[in-house]
Amino acid sequence: MTQKVLIANRGEIALRALRACKELDLKTVAIYSAGDKELKHLRLADETVCVGPSSPIESYLNIPAILSAAELTGADAIYPGYGFLAEDADFAEKCESSGFIFIGPSSSVIRQMGDKITAKDLAEQSNIPIVPGYRGSLPTEEHAVKEVAAGVGYPLIIKASAGGGGRGMRVVQEESELCSAIQLTQQEAKNAFGNDTLYLEKFIQNPRHIEIQIVADGKGKAIHLGTRDCSMQRRHQKIIEEAPAQDVNLVELEKTMEACLDLCRGLSYSGVGTIEFLYEDNKFYFIEMNTRIQVEHPVSEMITGFDLVKAQLKIALGIKIDLNQDEIIFRGHAIECRINAEDPETFVPSPGLISKMHPPGGFGVRFDSHIYSGYIVPPYYDSLLAKIITTANTRESCIKRMLSALDEFFVDGIKTNHSLHQRLLSDETFCQNKHDINYLEGVFLSS
Ligand code: ADP
C-alpha cells in the first residue's frame, strides 16, 4: 500500500521533501499555518491541513495539532526537516508512541545528542577528538571553580549543556571575569532551557567550521558523504557552505571520519546526521552532532550524486537502500549561498511582496527555493528565501559559476543579502580559502 508522509515544516525544505516523496511514489500531506497559505508546496501536495495561526508556537511547533493532522489524514510517517521540531526528542517520542514513523533517528538518540555533555561523552568514547575542557559539575566555591578553569586554560567558553542555536555560551578571557560570567550564563540557561548545567571548554580562537555528513541504516551500517566547510558565518548562522572542505589534514580527517562512523554504528543510528567540528592547526574538535538534515545538505549531494532526503525517507520507511562506502564517488566542488530576506548591511529582516523574481539556471546551477513572483514573505519565520548551489570541477570554477548565477538571480520588492554574496564571492580571502569563522563579522563587515 502507498505510504503517506506528513511534512511538518515549511518553506524550501518542505518543498525539497515533497519532491523526494513524489520521486518515491509516496503520498504527501502538507501542514501550514494561517500565515502561510501561499506556500508553493501546498499546491503540489496530495492533502493540506492548517495546523494553527501564524505564530510558530501555535502551528509548526504545536505538537498536538501536528499529530492530529497526521491522525486525520491517515499519515504513516512524519518528516521534520530542520528547525522547528526536527531535534525535539519529545516530539519524536510522541510520534513513536502514537504509532507514526518519525523520519529520523530514535527519540533516545536525539535526546542523547541534544544534551551537549552526554554528546561529548559519547563522542569521546568513540575516539572523536573533542575540545579540551571540564564537563564535571562545577564547584560552588570561588577558589575551587577558579582552579577548575585554570586547568582548562584561558580564554575559555562557558556553555550550557542544554544550549542550542548559539545561545547559552559566554567567552571568558581571564580569571577576573570568570565568576560573574558563570552566574550570568547559569541564569540565562535556567530561563531559556530550564536547565542550568554548565561546562567549560577551551576557546578555540580562529577555527574553521568543518562538518562530516553521515548516513546510517539503523542496523549498524554507516557511511559518510565527506566534509563541508561552513566557516562563512554571522552570529553563528552559516551564510556560505561548500563541499568538500579544502586544505584539511588528510590523516586527521581519515581518523576522525572513522571515529564518527563508529559512533553512529554504536548508536544504531538511523537516517542522516552531521557531526560538526571546529578545525584549527590541523586538528579537529567535536562541537556537536545534528540529528537531522542540514540546510546545507545540497552541496554534499552535488559532489556525490547521493540524494540525502530520499535516503532519509527510504531508511525510515523500510524501502531498500544500498549504503556502500565504495560506491560513493566524490566529484568536483559545490558551493551554496543562502539568500535571506534581509538588508545586506544592517541584516534587518525584510518580509513583504516579491513583485518579481528570476531564478538562476544553467549547467551546474541548482536553485532550491519556494519563492515565486507574487509570493509574500511572511514576517513570522526564518528569513531564508533560497539556496543557490553551483557545482564545478574545481573550487575556482565553482566560484565563477556562482558569480554568474548571482548575476542572473533577481528579486524585486523586498531586500535580500544578494549583494553581500556578490561581494563575498569576489573577496580575495574567500577566494584563497583563508577565511575562518570570525572573518565575516570580525574583518569583512567591520572594514
Ligand atoms: P549551538 O548548539 O548553540 O549551535 P555549538 O556548540 O554548536 O552551539 O557552538 C556554536 C558556535 O559557537 C560554533 O559554531 C562556534 O562558532 C562557537 N563555538 C562553540 N564552541 C567553541 C569553542 N570551544 N571555541 C570557539 N568557538 C566555539
mmCIF file of C-alpha atoms in Angstrom, residues 156-340:
data_model
loop_
_atom_site.group_PDB
_atom_site.id
_atom_site.type_symbol
_atom_site.label_atom_id
_atom_site.label_comp_id
_atom_site.label_asym_id
_atom_site.label_seq_id
_atom_site.Cartn_x
_atom_site.Cartn_y
_atom_site.Cartn_z
ATOM 1 C CA LEU A 156 37.656 29.618 27.738
ATOM 2 C CA ILE A 157 33.999 29.335 26.855
ATOM 3 C CA ILE A 158 31.206 28.592 29.332
ATOM 4 C CA LYS A 159 28.438 26.543 27.767
ATOM 5 C CA ALA A 160 25.003 25.353 28.839
ATOM 6 C CA SER A 161 24.577 21.621 28.465
ATOM 7 C CA ALA A 162 21.027 22.154 27.203
ATOM 8 C CA GLY A 163 22.055 25.083 24.965
ATOM 9 C CA GLY A 164 21.487 25.334 21.247
ATOM 10 C CA GLY A 165 21.209 27.725 18.333
ATOM 11 C CA GLY A 166 24.258 29.637 19.524
ATOM 12 C CA ARG A 167 22.565 30.536 22.831
ATOM 13 C CA GLY A 168 23.813 29.747 26.315
ATOM 14 C CA MET A 169 27.508 30.435 25.673
ATOM 15 C CA ARG A 170 29.916 33.009 27.058
ATOM 16 C CA VAL A 171 33.611 33.553 26.357
ATOM 17 C CA VAL A 172 35.859 34.368 29.324
ATOM 18 C CA GLN A 173 39.215 35.971 28.563
ATOM 19 C CA GLU A 174 40.679 35.978 32.052
ATOM 20 C CA GLU A 175 40.106 34.801 35.605
ATOM 21 C CA SER A 176 38.700 38.123 36.866
ATOM 22 C CA GLU A 177 35.647 37.676 34.569
ATOM 23 C CA LEU A 178 35.007 34.044 35.470
ATOM 24 C CA CYS A 179 32.591 34.069 38.402
ATOM 25 C CA SER A 180 30.207 36.722 37.131
ATOM 26 C CA ALA A 181 30.211 35.053 33.689
ATOM 27 C CA ILE A 182 29.281 31.709 35.243
ATOM 28 C CA GLN A 183 26.474 33.310 37.231
ATOM 29 C CA LEU A 184 25.070 35.090 34.179
ATOM 30 C CA THR A 185 25.224 32.040 31.914
ATOM 31 C CA GLN A 186 23.648 29.884 34.622
ATOM 32 C CA GLN A 187 20.758 32.324 34.946
ATOM 33 C CA GLU A 188 20.296 32.541 31.184
ATOM 34 C CA ALA A 189 20.411 28.777 30.792
ATOM 35 C CA LYS A 190 17.838 28.322 33.536
ATOM 36 C CA ASN A 191 15.487 30.842 31.911
ATOM 37 C CA ALA A 192 15.994 29.680 28.327
ATOM 38 C CA PHE A 193 16.285 25.913 28.707
ATOM 39 C CA GLY A 194 15.018 25.152 32.215
ATOM 40 C CA ASN A 195 18.359 23.504 32.962
ATOM 41 C CA ASP A 196 21.339 25.380 34.383
ATOM 42 C CA THR A 197 24.008 22.694 33.982
ATOM 43 C CA LEU A 198 27.160 24.298 32.589
ATOM 44 C CA TYR A 199 30.532 23.069 31.385
ATOM 45 C CA LEU A 200 33.784 24.696 30.376
ATOM 46 C CA GLU A 201 35.739 24.406 27.162
ATOM 47 C CA LYS A 202 38.944 25.830 25.821
ATOM 48 C CA PHE A 203 38.029 28.677 23.452
ATOM 49 C CA ILE A 204 39.407 27.927 20.010
ATOM 50 C CA GLN A 205 40.417 31.342 18.730
ATOM 51 C CA ASN A 206 40.370 31.241 14.925
ATOM 52 C CA PRO A 207 38.966 27.929 13.737
ATOM 53 C CA ARG A 208 37.232 26.910 10.570
ATOM 54 C CA HIS A 209 33.885 25.115 10.808
ATOM 55 C CA ILE A 210 34.104 21.700 9.191
ATOM 56 C CA GLU A 211 31.409 19.055 9.354
ATOM 57 C CA ILE A 212 31.037 15.446 8.286
ATOM 58 C CA GLN A 213 27.853 14.118 6.676
ATOM 59 C CA ILE A 214 26.775 10.681 7.832
ATOM 60 C CA VAL A 215 24.104 8.290 6.561
ATOM 61 C CA ALA A 216 23.229 5.207 8.611
ATOM 62 C CA ASP A 217 20.627 2.489 8.200
ATOM 63 C CA GLY A 218 19.625 1.875 11.817
ATOM 64 C CA LYS A 219 21.022 -1.620 11.670
ATOM 65 C CA GLY A 220 24.604 -0.765 12.468
ATOM 66 C CA LYS A 221 25.728 0.237 8.982
ATOM 67 C CA ALA A 222 27.062 3.758 8.424
ATOM 68 C CA ILE A 223 28.782 5.630 5.593
ATOM 69 C CA HIS A 224 29.990 9.197 5.156
ATOM 70 C CA LEU A 225 29.463 11.687 2.344
ATOM 71 C CA GLY A 226 32.622 13.619 3.075
ATOM 72 C CA THR A 227 33.062 17.071 4.533
ATOM 73 C CA ARG A 228 31.560 20.535 4.280
ATOM 74 C CA ASP A 229 33.212 23.818 5.189
ATOM 75 C CA CYS A 230 30.771 26.323 6.700
ATOM 76 C CA SER A 231 33.210 28.903 8.036
ATOM 77 C CA MET A 232 31.483 31.922 6.488
ATOM 78 C CA GLN A 233 29.135 32.741 9.363
ATOM 79 C CA ARG A 234 27.469 35.683 11.015
ATOM 80 C CA ARG A 235 26.271 35.291 14.603
ATOM 81 C CA HIS A 236 26.813 31.532 14.268
ATOM 82 C CA GLN A 237 24.471 31.468 11.257
ATOM 83 C CA LYS A 238 26.063 29.934 8.186
ATOM 84 C CA ILE A 239 25.898 32.061 5.040
ATOM 85 C CA ILE A 240 28.054 30.189 2.528
ATOM 86 C CA GLU A 241 28.786 26.458 2.675
ATOM 87 C CA GLU A 242 30.895 24.281 0.449
ATOM 88 C CA ALA A 243 31.933 20.709 -0.127
ATOM 89 C CA PRO A 244 34.433 19.243 0.226
ATOM 90 C CA ALA A 245 36.344 21.234 2.871
ATOM 91 C CA GLN A 246 39.725 22.057 1.357
ATOM 92 C CA ASP A 247 43.243 22.123 2.799
ATOM 93 C CA VAL A 248 42.413 19.633 5.539
ATOM 94 C CA ASN A 249 44.965 17.319 7.119
ATOM 95 C CA LEU A 250 44.006 14.036 5.484
ATOM 96 C CA VAL A 251 45.482 11.783 8.160
ATOM 97 C CA GLU A 252 43.470 13.541 10.881
ATOM 98 C CA LEU A 253 40.377 13.579 8.664
ATOM 99 C CA GLU A 254 40.548 9.859 7.953
ATOM 100 C CA LYS A 255 40.857 9.046 11.670
ATOM 101 C CA THR A 256 38.068 11.460 12.578
ATOM 102 C CA MET A 257 35.694 10.091 9.943
ATOM 103 C CA GLU A 258 36.267 6.525 11.080
ATOM 104 C CA ALA A 259 35.548 7.568 14.669
ATOM 105 C CA CYS A 260 32.330 9.316 13.567
ATOM 106 C CA LEU A 261 31.171 6.179 11.783
ATOM 107 C CA ASP A 262 31.993 4.125 14.891
ATOM 108 C CA LEU A 263 29.833 6.453 16.977
ATOM 109 C CA CYS A 264 26.884 6.031 14.574
ATOM 110 C CA ARG A 265 27.282 2.265 14.380
ATOM 111 C CA GLY A 266 27.430 2.077 18.167
ATOM 112 C CA LEU A 267 24.194 4.049 18.468
ATOM 113 C CA SER A 268 22.476 2.031 15.691
ATOM 114 C CA TYR A 269 21.924 5.468 14.237
ATOM 115 C CA SER A 270 19.119 5.701 11.704
ATOM 116 C CA GLY A 271 18.953 8.296 8.929
ATOM 117 C CA VAL A 272 21.213 11.230 8.159
ATOM 118 C CA GLY A 273 23.279 13.181 10.637
ATOM 119 C CA THR A 274 26.029 15.748 10.747
ATOM 120 C CA ILE A 275 28.967 15.807 13.097
ATOM 121 C CA GLU A 276 30.288 19.329 13.465
ATOM 122 C CA PHE A 277 33.872 20.319 14.267
ATOM 123 C CA LEU A 278 35.994 23.358 14.814
ATOM 124 C CA TYR A 279 39.260 22.921 12.933
ATOM 125 C CA GLU A 280 42.452 24.763 13.805
ATOM 126 C CA ASP A 281 46.162 23.983 13.341
ATOM 127 C CA ASN A 282 45.395 20.663 11.613
ATOM 128 C CA LYS A 283 43.235 19.432 14.482
ATOM 129 C CA PHE A 284 39.522 18.618 14.652
ATOM 130 C CA TYR A 285 37.487 19.484 17.756
ATOM 131 C CA PHE A 286 33.977 17.976 18.017
ATOM 132 C CA ILE A 287 31.297 20.516 18.894
ATOM 133 C CA GLU A 288 28.022 18.718 18.288
ATOM 134 C CA MET A 289 26.041 16.200 16.295
ATOM 135 C CA ASN A 290 22.919 17.347 14.470
ATOM 136 C CA THR A 291 20.444 14.506 14.200
ATOM 137 C CA ARG A 292 18.590 15.885 11.183
ATOM 138 C CA ILE A 293 19.001 17.113 7.623
ATOM 139 C CA GLN A 294 21.035 20.338 7.429
ATOM 140 C CA VAL A 295 20.208 23.431 5.376
ATOM 141 C CA GLU A 296 23.495 22.929 3.523
ATOM 142 C CA HIS A 297 22.896 19.284 2.556
ATOM 143 C CA PRO A 298 22.734 20.046 -1.210
ATOM 144 C CA VAL A 299 26.489 20.675 -1.501
ATOM 145 C CA SER A 300 27.177 17.104 -0.348
ATOM 146 C CA GLU A 301 24.526 15.817 -2.756
ATOM 147 C CA MET A 302 26.082 17.690 -5.647
ATOM 148 C CA ILE A 303 29.581 16.254 -5.175
ATOM 149 C CA THR A 304 28.336 12.682 -4.671
ATOM 150 C CA GLY A 305 25.083 12.412 -6.647
ATOM 151 C CA PHE A 306 23.546 10.906 -3.486
ATOM 152 C CA ASP A 307 20.056 12.149 -2.563
ATOM 153 C CA LEU A 308 20.093 12.677 1.211
ATOM 154 C CA VAL A 309 16.386 13.390 1.612
ATOM 155 C CA LYS A 310 15.391 10.318 -0.343
ATOM 156 C CA ALA A 311 17.801 8.350 1.849
ATOM 157 C CA GLN A 312 16.060 9.669 4.973
ATOM 158 C CA LEU A 313 12.671 8.584 3.646
ATOM 159 C CA LYS A 314 13.876 5.185 2.471
ATOM 160 C CA ILE A 315 15.650 4.335 5.715
ATOM 161 C CA ALA A 316 12.685 5.354 7.870
ATOM 162 C CA LEU A 317 10.051 3.687 5.691
ATOM 163 C CA GLY A 318 11.973 0.453 5.213
ATOM 164 C CA ILE A 319 12.469 0.946 1.446
ATOM 165 C CA LYS A 320 15.559 -0.917 0.285
ATOM 166 C CA ILE A 321 18.696 1.242 0.271
ATOM 167 C CA ASP A 322 22.282 0.301 -0.525
ATOM 168 C CA LEU A 323 24.766 2.067 1.666
ATOM 169 C CA ASN A 324 28.188 1.114 0.381
ATOM 170 C CA GLN A 325 31.039 3.491 1.039
ATOM 171 C CA ASP A 326 32.951 2.400 -2.058
ATOM 172 C CA GLU A 327 30.013 3.367 -4.266
ATOM 173 C CA ILE A 328 30.157 6.974 -3.082
ATOM 174 C CA ILE A 329 32.268 8.736 -5.695
ATOM 175 C CA PHE A 330 33.339 12.273 -4.875
ATOM 176 C CA ARG A 331 33.486 14.590 -7.838
ATOM 177 C CA GLY A 332 34.382 18.292 -8.059
ATOM 178 C CA HIS A 333 33.318 21.072 -5.762
ATOM 179 C CA ALA A 334 29.997 22.620 -4.715
ATOM 180 C CA ILE A 335 29.119 25.928 -3.066
ATOM 181 C CA GLU A 336 25.823 27.091 -1.573
ATOM 182 C CA CYS A 337 24.803 30.718 -0.974
ATOM 183 C CA ARG A 338 21.914 31.276 1.410
ATOM 184 C CA ILE A 339 19.718 34.085 0.144
ATOM 185 C CA ASN A 340 17.898 35.691 3.061
#
